[in-house]
Coordinates of C-alpha atoms and ligand atoms in Angstrom, one line a residue:
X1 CA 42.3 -29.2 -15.2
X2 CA 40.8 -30.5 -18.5
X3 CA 40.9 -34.4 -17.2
X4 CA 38.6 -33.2 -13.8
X5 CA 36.2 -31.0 -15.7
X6 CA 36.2 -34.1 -18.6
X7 CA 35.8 -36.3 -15.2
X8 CA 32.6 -34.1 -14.3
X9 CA 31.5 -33.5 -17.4
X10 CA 31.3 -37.1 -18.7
X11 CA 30.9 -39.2 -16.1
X12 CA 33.3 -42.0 -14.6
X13 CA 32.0 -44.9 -16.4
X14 CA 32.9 -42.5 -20.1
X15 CA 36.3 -41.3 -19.1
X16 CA 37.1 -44.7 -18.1
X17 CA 36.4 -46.3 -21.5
X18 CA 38.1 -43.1 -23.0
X19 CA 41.1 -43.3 -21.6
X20 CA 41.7 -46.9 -20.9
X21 CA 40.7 -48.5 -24.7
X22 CA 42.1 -45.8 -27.6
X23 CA 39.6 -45.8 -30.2
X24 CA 41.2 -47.7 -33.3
X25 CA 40.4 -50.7 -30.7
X26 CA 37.0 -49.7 -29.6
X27 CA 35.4 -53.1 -29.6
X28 CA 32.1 -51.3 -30.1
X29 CA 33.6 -48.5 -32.4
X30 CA 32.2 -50.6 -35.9
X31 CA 28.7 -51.3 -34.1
X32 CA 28.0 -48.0 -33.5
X33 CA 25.7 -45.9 -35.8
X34 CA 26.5 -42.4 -37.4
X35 CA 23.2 -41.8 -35.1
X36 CA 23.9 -43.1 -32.3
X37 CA 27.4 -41.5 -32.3
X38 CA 26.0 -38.1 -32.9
X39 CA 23.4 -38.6 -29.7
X40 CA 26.7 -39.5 -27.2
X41 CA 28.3 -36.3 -28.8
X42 CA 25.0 -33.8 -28.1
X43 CA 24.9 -35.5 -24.7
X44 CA 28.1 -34.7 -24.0
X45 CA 27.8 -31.2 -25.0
X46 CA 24.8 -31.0 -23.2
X47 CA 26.0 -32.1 -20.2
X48 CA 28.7 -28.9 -20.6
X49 CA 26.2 -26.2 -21.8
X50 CA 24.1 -27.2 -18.3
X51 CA 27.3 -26.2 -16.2
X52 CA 28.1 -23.1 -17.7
X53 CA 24.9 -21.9 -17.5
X54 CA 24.7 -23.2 -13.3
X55 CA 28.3 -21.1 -13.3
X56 CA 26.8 -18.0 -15.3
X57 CA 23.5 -18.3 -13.0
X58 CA 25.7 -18.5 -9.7
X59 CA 27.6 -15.5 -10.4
X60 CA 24.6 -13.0 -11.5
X61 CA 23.4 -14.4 -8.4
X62 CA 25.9 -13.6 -5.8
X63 CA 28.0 -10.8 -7.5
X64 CA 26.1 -8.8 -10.1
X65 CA 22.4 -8.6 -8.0
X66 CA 24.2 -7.5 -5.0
X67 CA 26.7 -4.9 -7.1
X68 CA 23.4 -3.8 -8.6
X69 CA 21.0 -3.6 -5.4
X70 CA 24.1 -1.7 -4.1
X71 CA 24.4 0.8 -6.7
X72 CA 20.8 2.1 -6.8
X73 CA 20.7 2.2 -2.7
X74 CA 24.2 4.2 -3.2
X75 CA 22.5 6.1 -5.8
X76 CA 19.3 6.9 -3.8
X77 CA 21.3 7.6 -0.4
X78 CA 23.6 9.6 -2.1
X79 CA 20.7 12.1 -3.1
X80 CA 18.7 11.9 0.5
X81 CA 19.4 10.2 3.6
X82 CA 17.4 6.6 4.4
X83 CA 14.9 7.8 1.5
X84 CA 14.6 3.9 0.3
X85 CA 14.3 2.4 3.3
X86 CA 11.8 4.8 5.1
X87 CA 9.8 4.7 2.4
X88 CA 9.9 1.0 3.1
X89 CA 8.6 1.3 6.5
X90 CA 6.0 3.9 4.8
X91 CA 4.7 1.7 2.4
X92 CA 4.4 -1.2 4.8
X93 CA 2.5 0.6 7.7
X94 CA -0.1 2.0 5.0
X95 CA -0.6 -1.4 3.8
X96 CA -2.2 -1.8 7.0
X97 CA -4.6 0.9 6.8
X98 CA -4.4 4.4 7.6
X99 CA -6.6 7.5 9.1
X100 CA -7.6 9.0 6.1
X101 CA -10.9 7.7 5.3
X102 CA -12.3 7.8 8.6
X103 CA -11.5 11.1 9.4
X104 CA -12.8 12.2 5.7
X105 CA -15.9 10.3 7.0
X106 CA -16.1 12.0 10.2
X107 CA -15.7 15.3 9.3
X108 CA -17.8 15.3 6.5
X109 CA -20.5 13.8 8.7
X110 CA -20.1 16.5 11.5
X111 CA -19.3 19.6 9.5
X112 CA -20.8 18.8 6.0
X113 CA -20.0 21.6 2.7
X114 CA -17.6 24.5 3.8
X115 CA -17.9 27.5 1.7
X116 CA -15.5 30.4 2.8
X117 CA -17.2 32.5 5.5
X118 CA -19.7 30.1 6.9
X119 CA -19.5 28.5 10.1
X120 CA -19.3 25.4 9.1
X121 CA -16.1 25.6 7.3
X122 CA -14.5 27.7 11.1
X123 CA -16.2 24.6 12.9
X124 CA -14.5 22.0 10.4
X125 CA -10.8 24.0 10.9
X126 CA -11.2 23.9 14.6
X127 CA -12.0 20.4 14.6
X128 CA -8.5 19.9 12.5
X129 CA -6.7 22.1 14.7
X130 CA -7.6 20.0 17.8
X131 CA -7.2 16.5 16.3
X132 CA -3.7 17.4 14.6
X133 CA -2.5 18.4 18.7
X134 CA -3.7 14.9 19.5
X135 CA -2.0 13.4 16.9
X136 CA 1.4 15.1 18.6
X137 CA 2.2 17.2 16.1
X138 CA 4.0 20.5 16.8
X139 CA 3.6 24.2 16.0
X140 CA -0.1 23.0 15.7
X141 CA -1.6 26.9 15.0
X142 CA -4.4 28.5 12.9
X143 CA -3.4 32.1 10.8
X144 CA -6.1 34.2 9.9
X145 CA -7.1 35.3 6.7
X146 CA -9.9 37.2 4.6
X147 CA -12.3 35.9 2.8
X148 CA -14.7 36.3 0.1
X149 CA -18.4 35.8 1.9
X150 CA -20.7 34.8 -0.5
X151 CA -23.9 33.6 0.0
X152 CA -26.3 31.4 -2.6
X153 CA -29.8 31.8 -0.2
X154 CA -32.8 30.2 -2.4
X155 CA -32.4 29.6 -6.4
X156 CA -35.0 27.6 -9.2
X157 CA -35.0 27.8 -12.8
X158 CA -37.4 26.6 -15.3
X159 CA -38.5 26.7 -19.1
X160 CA -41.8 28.5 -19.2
X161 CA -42.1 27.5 -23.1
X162 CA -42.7 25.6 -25.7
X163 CA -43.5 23.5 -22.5
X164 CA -42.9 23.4 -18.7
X165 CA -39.8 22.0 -17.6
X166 CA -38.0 22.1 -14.0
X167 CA -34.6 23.0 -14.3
X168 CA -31.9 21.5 -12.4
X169 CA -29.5 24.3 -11.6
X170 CA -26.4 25.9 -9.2
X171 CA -26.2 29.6 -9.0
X172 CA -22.0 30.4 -10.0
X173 CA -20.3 31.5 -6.8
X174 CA -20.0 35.1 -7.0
X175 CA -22.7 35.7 -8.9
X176 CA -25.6 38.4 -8.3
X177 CA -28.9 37.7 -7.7
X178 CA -32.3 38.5 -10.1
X179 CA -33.3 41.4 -8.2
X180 CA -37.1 41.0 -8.6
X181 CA -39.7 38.3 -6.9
X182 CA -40.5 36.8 -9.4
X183 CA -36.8 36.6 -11.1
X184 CA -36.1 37.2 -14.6
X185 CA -37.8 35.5 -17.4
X186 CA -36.7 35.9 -21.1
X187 CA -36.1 34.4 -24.6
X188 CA -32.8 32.2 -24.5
X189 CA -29.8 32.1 -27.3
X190 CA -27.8 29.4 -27.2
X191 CA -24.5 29.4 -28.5
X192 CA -21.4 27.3 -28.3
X193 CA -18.7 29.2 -28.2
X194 CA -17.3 32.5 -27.5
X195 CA -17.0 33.3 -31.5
X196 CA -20.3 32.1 -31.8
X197 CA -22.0 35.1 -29.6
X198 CA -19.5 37.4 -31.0
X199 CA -21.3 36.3 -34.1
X200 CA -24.6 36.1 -32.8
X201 CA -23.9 39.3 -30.8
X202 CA -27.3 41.2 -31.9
X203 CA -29.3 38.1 -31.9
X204 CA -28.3 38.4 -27.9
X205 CA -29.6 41.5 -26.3
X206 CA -32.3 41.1 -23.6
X207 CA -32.0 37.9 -24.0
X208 CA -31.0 34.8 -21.4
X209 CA -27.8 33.7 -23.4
X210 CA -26.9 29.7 -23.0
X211 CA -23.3 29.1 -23.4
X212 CA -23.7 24.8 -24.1
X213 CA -19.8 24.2 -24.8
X214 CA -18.9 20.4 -24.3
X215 CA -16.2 19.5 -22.4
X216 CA -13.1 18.8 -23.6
X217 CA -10.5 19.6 -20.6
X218 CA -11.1 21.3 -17.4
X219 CA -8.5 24.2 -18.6
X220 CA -10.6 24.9 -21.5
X221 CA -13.7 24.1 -20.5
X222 CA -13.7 26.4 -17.7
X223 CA -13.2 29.8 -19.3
X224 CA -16.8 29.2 -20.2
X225 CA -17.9 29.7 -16.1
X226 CA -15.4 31.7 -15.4
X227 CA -15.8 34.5 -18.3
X228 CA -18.9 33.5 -20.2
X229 CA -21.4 35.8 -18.5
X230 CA -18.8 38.4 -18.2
X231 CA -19.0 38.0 -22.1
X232 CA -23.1 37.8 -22.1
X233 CA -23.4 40.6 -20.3
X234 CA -21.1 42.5 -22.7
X235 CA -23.7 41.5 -25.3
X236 CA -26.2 42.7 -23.5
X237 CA -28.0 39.4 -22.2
X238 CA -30.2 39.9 -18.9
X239 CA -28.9 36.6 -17.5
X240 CA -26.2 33.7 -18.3
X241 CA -26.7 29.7 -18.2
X242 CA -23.8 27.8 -18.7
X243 CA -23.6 24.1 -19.2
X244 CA -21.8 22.6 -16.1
X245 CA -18.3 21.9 -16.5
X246 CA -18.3 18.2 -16.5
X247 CA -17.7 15.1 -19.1
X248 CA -20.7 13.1 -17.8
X249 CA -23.9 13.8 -15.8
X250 CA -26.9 12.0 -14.1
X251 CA -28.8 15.1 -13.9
X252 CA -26.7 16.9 -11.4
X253 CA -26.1 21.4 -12.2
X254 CA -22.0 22.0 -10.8
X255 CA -21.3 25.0 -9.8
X256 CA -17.8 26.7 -9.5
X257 CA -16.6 30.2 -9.6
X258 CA -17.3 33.2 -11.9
X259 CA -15.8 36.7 -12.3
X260 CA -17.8 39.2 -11.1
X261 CA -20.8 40.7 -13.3
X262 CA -23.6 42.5 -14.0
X263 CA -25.8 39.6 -14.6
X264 CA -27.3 37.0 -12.7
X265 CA -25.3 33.7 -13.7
X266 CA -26.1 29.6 -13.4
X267 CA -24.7 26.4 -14.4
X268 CA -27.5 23.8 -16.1
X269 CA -26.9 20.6 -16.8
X270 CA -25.7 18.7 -19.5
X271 CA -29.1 17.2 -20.1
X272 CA -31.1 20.7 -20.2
X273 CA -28.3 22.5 -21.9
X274 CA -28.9 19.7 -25.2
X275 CA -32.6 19.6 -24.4
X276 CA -31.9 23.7 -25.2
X277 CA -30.2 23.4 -28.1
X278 CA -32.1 20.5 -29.8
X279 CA -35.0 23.8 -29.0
X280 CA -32.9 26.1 -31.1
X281 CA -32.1 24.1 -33.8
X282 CA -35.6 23.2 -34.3
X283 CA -36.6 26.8 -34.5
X284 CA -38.5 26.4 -31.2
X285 CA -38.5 29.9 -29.3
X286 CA -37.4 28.9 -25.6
X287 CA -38.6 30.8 -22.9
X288 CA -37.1 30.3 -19.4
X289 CA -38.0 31.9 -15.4
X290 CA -34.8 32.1 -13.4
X291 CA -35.0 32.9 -9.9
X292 CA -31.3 33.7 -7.8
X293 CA -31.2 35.5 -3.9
X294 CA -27.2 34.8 -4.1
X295 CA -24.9 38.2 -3.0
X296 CA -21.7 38.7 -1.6
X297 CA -21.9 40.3 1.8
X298 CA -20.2 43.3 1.8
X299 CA -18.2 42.6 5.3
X300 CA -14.6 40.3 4.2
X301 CA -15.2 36.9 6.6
X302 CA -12.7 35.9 8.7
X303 CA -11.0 32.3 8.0
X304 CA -8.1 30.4 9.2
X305 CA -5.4 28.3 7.4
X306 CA -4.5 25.5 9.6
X307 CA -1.3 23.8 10.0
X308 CA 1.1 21.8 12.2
X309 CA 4.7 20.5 12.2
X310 CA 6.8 17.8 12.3
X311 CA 10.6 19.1 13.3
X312 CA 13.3 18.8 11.5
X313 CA 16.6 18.1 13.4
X314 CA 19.5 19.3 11.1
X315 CA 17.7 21.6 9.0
X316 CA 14.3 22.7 10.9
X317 CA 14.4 26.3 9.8
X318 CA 13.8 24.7 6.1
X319 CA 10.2 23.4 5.6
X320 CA 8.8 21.1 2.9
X321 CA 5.0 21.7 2.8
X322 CA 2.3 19.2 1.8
X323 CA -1.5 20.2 1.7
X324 CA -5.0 20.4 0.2
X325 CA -7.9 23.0 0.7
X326 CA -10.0 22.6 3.8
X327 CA -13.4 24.2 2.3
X328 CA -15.2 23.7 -0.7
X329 CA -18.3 24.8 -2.5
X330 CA -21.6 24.9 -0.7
X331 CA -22.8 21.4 -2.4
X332 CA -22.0 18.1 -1.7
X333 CA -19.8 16.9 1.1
X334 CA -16.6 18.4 -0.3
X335 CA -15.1 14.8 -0.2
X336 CA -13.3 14.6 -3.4
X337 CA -12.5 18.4 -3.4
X338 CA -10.8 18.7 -1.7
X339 CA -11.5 17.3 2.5
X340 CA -10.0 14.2 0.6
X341 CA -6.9 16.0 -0.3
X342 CA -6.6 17.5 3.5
X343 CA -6.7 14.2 5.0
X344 CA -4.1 12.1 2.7
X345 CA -1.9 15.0 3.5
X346 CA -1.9 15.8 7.2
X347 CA -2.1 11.6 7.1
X348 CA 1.1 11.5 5.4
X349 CA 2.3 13.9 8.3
X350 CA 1.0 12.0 10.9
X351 CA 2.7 8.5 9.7
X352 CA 6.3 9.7 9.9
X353 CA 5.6 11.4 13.3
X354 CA 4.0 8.0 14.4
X355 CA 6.6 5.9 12.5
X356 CA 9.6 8.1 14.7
X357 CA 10.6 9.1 11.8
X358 CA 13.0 12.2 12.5
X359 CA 13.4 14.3 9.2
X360 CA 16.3 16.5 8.6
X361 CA 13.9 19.3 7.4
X362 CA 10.7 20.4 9.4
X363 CA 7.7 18.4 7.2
X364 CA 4.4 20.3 7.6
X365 CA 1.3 19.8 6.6
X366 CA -1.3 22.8 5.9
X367 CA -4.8 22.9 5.2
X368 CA -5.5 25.9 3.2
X369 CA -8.5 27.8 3.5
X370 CA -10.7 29.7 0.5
X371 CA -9.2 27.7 -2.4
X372 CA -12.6 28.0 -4.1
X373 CA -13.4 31.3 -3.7
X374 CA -11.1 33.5 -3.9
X375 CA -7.2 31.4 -3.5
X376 CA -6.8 33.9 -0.4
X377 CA -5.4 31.2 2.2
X378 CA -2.5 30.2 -0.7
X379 CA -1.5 34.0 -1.2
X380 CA -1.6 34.0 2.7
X381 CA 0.6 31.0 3.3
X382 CA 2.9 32.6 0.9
X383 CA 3.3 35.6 2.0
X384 CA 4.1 34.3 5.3
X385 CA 6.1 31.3 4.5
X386 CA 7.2 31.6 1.1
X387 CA 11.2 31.8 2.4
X388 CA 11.4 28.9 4.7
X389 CA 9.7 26.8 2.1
X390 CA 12.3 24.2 0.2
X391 CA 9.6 22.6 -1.1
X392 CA 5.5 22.6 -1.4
X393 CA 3.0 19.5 -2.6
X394 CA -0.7 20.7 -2.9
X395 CA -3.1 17.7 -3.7
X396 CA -6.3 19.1 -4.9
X397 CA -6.7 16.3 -7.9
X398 CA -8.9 14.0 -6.2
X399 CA -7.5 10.9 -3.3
X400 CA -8.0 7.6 -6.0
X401 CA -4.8 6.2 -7.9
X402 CA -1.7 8.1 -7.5
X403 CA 0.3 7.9 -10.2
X404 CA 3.3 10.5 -8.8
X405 CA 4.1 13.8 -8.7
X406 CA 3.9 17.0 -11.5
X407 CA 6.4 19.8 -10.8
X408 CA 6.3 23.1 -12.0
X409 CA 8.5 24.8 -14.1
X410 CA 10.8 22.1 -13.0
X411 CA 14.1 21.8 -15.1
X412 CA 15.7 18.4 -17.0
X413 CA 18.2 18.3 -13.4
X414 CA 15.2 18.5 -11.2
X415 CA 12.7 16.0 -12.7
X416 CA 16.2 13.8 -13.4
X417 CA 16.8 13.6 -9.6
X418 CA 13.0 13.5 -8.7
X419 CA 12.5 10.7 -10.9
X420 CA 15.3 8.9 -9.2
X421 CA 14.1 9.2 -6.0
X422 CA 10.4 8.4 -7.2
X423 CA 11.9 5.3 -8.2
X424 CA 11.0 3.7 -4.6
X425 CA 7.6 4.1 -5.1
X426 CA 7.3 1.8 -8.0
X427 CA 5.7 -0.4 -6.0
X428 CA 2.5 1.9 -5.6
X429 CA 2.4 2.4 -9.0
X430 CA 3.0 6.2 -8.0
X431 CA 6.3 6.5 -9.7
X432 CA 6.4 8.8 -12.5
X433 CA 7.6 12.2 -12.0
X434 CA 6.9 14.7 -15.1
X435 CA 6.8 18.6 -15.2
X436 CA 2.8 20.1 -13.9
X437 CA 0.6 22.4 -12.2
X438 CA 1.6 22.9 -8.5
X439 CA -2.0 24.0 -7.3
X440 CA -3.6 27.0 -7.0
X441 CA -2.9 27.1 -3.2
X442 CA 0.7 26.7 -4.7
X443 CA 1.1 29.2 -7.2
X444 CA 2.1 32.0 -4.8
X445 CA 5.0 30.2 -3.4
X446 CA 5.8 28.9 -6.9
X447 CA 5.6 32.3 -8.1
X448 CA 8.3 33.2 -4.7
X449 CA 10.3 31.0 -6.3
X450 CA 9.6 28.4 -4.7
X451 CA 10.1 24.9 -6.3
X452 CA 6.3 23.5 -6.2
X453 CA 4.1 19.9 -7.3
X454 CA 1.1 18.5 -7.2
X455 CA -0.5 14.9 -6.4
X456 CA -0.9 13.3 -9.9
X457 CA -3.8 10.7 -9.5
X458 CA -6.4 9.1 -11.7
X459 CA -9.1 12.0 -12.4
X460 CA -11.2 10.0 -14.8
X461 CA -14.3 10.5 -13.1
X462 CA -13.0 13.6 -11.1
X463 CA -15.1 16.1 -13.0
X464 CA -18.2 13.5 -13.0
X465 CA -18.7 15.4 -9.3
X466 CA -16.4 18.1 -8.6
X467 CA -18.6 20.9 -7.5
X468 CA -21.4 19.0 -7.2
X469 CA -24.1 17.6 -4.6
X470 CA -22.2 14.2 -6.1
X471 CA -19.3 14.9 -4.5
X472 CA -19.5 12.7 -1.5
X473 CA -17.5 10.1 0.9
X474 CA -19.3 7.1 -1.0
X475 CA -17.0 8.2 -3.8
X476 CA -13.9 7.4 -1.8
X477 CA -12.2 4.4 -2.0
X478 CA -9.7 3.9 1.7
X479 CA -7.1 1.6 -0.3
X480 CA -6.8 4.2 -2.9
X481 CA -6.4 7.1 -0.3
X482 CA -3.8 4.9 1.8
X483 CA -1.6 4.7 -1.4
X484 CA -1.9 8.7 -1.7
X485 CA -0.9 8.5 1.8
X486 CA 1.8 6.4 0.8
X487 CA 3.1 8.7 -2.0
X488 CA 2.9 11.5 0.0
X489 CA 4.4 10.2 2.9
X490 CA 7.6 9.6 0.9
X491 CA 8.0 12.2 -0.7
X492 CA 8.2 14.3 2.6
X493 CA 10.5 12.3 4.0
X494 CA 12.7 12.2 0.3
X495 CA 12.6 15.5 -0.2
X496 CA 13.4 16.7 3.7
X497 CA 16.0 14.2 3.6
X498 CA 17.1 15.6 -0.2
X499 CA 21.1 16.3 0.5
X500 CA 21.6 19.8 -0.5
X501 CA 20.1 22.0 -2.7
X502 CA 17.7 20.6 -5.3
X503 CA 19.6 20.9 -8.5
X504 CA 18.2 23.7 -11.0
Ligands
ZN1 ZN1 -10.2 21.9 -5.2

């Protein structure tokens, strides 16, 4: 044993002058140098340090990789059937382009904005409805719902003094109009915060009150639209600006929801809302015209969520649900908010169907309707669905980047076996799986109990045109929407394939 691996490791010429002439009778033993003896000896170990690492590098090679390939796919199948390798087959066939952007394309094209109760946003449903039969789906169906029907008509703002200036602005959605022809025109207080009209609170009455509050995040931001005329009007302001809820603008007013008031209410942008307040500050007394026709029709509209199937064949009475919101304010194309979101989602659908994928739960995709304006096609789905529902995915967040999936009110055992699963999607760079928001169109079924998660994706320039005429299919990027697709797309088939219950 020691001779053969001295034989290998030496060399025959070596062992035969090692064995053959004992060293007391080396003939070159006195010639040789301290140097040159210690070179031989390095060589030699060399030589021995290069085999054991060719005999380490062997057996990671065909025993540990293997063992630990084997262990993760045992890992992964042991929480949900094939979820590795479909996703495979998921991830390849998007890599080769998917629906998504085209049909974003198209229906923006033929249907344009779709605000709850206009034709439009029926037309844009119907058109869904008939492309997802075609696409094979089944249980392909509309359910009808009641909407919110407000209506902008004309709008125009301007500052009357210390000089003319047009204003750029979007009446908030629900907000009354200004009553007279010629609209309202008054002194304006800016403030910039809601302690700072509570402050100001005499300084505000019959006046038009300016709440310019930069953004910060869309959470906090927001109360501003939603509650800051509520607040002016409290004060006793004839009207309410409020600077749009966005980090970045190129001109461009966003508009958004408000709660209901007394008072005429518009966002500004961020451009007039400083050109305001540099005004103020410089004692200059500000004087603008506001003219709104916007009401809410007093009859409820009639709108549809929209929805089809693909059947489950163990399990089809359970249903995981993935979605976005088919309308969207009356600006823009709707594109990034949310026809994107639709189309990744009812993609995703249509990739398993198309792959033969047959899931042991029914996978569905839903289009909700109203998100916007009143969340009435979420509290509909919900009331409907809410107990057949193992799981929901609402992706309202924008189509670019994914990044994963936030669950709500998920526990340590949930986002644990998630993040396992999400492990397969590394690849995508849509891996991470952390505790979120489900979605508004979610929070009904979340609040059923039903486990609920959102699309995470990169929102850095979300807000630059989220409820805005900038929010258009230029601003859509195919690859990026195919990964969404991607994400999506496995995480149906993960969590339909998920065995048992999803641990609490
Ligand atoms: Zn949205």
């Amino acid at each position: 044993m020691i001779d053969s691996v001295k034989y290998s490791i030496l060399g025959e010429q070596e062992i035969e002058h090692n064995l053959l002439l004992p060293q007391h009778i080396n003939p070159n033993k006195h010639s040789e140098s301290l140097f040159e003896r210690a070179k031989k000896k390095w060589k030699s170990n060399w030589r021995c340090y290069t085999l054991l690492i060719v005999v380490v590098l062997l057996l990671v090679a065909t025993i540990v990789i293997p063992v630990v390939i084997l262990s993760h796919r045992n890992k992964t199948d042991n929480l949900s059937y094939k979820c590795e390798s479909y996703s495979k087959d998921i991830i390849d066939a998007t890599m080769k382009g998917t629906l998504a952007y085209s049909r974003i394309a198209t229906m923006c094209a033929l249907f344009g904005n779709r605000l709850s109760g206009s034709t439009a946003l029926e037309n844009a449903i119907n058109w869904v409805e008939q492309e997802m039969i075609t696409d094979g789906l089944a249980n392909v169906h509309k359910e009808p719902v009641n909407v919110t029907h407000w209506v902008r008509g004309n709008e125009y703002a301007s500052i009357q003094s210390p000089y003319f200036k047009k204003l750029n602005i979007l009446g908030l959605g629900g907000s009354i109009n200004t009553t007279s022809q010629d609209g309202i025109t008054g002194e304006v207080l800016v403030v910039t915060s809601f302690d700072d009209l509570t402050n100001n609170s005499a300084l505000a009455v019959g006046k038009i009150v300016l709440f310019n509050v930069v953004f910060t995040d869309y959470g906090t931001t927001v109360q501003y639209r939603v509650n800051g005329p509520t607040a002016a009007a409290k004060a006793g302001a004839i009207a309410c600006l409020v600077r749009s809820i966005a980090p970045y603008s190129l001109g461009n007013p966003h508009t958004g929801g408000t709660a209901t008031t007394t008072i005429p209410a518009a966002a500004v942008t961020l451009e007039d809302a400083d050109l305001m307040q540099g005004l103020q500050n410089l004692n200059q007394t500000i004087v603008v015209n506001l003219y709104m026709e916007a009401q809410t029709l007093p009859d409820k509209a009639v709108s549809h969520n929209v929805m089809g199937d693909v059947i489950g064949s163990d399990l089809p009475d359970e249903v995981v649900v993935v979605g976005g919101h088919i309308d969207s304010w009356d600006v823009g194309q709707g594109a990034m908010d949310d026809g994107g979101g639709v189309m990744v989602a009812w993609e995703a659908v249509r990739l398993i169907k198309a792959l033969g994928i047959v899931p042991r739960r029914t996978i569905r995709v839903v289009a909700w309707t109203n998100e916007e304006n009143g969340a009435a096609g979420g509290a509909n789905y919900a009331l409907l669905h809410a107990n057949e529902t193992f799981f929901s995915i609402e992706t309202d967040g924008g189509v670019t980047q994914p990044y994963g999936i936030g669950v709500q009110g998920a526990s340590d055992n949930t986002i644990k076996a998630l993040s396992d699963l999400g492990e397969v999607l590394k690849g995508v760079g849509s891996d991470q799986v952390s505790v979120g928001e489900a979605g508004t169109d979610n929070y009904p079924l979340v609040a059923a109990g039903v486990p609920g998660g959102s699309l995470l994706t990169n929102m850095t320039q979300y807000f630059w045109y989220h409820h805005s005429e900038g929010d258009g299919v230029d601003k859509l990027d195919s690859v990026e929407m195919d990964k969404c697709v991607a994400t999506l797309a496995t995480w149906l088939i993960c969590l339909a394939n998920f065995n048992g219950a999803l641990p609490q």
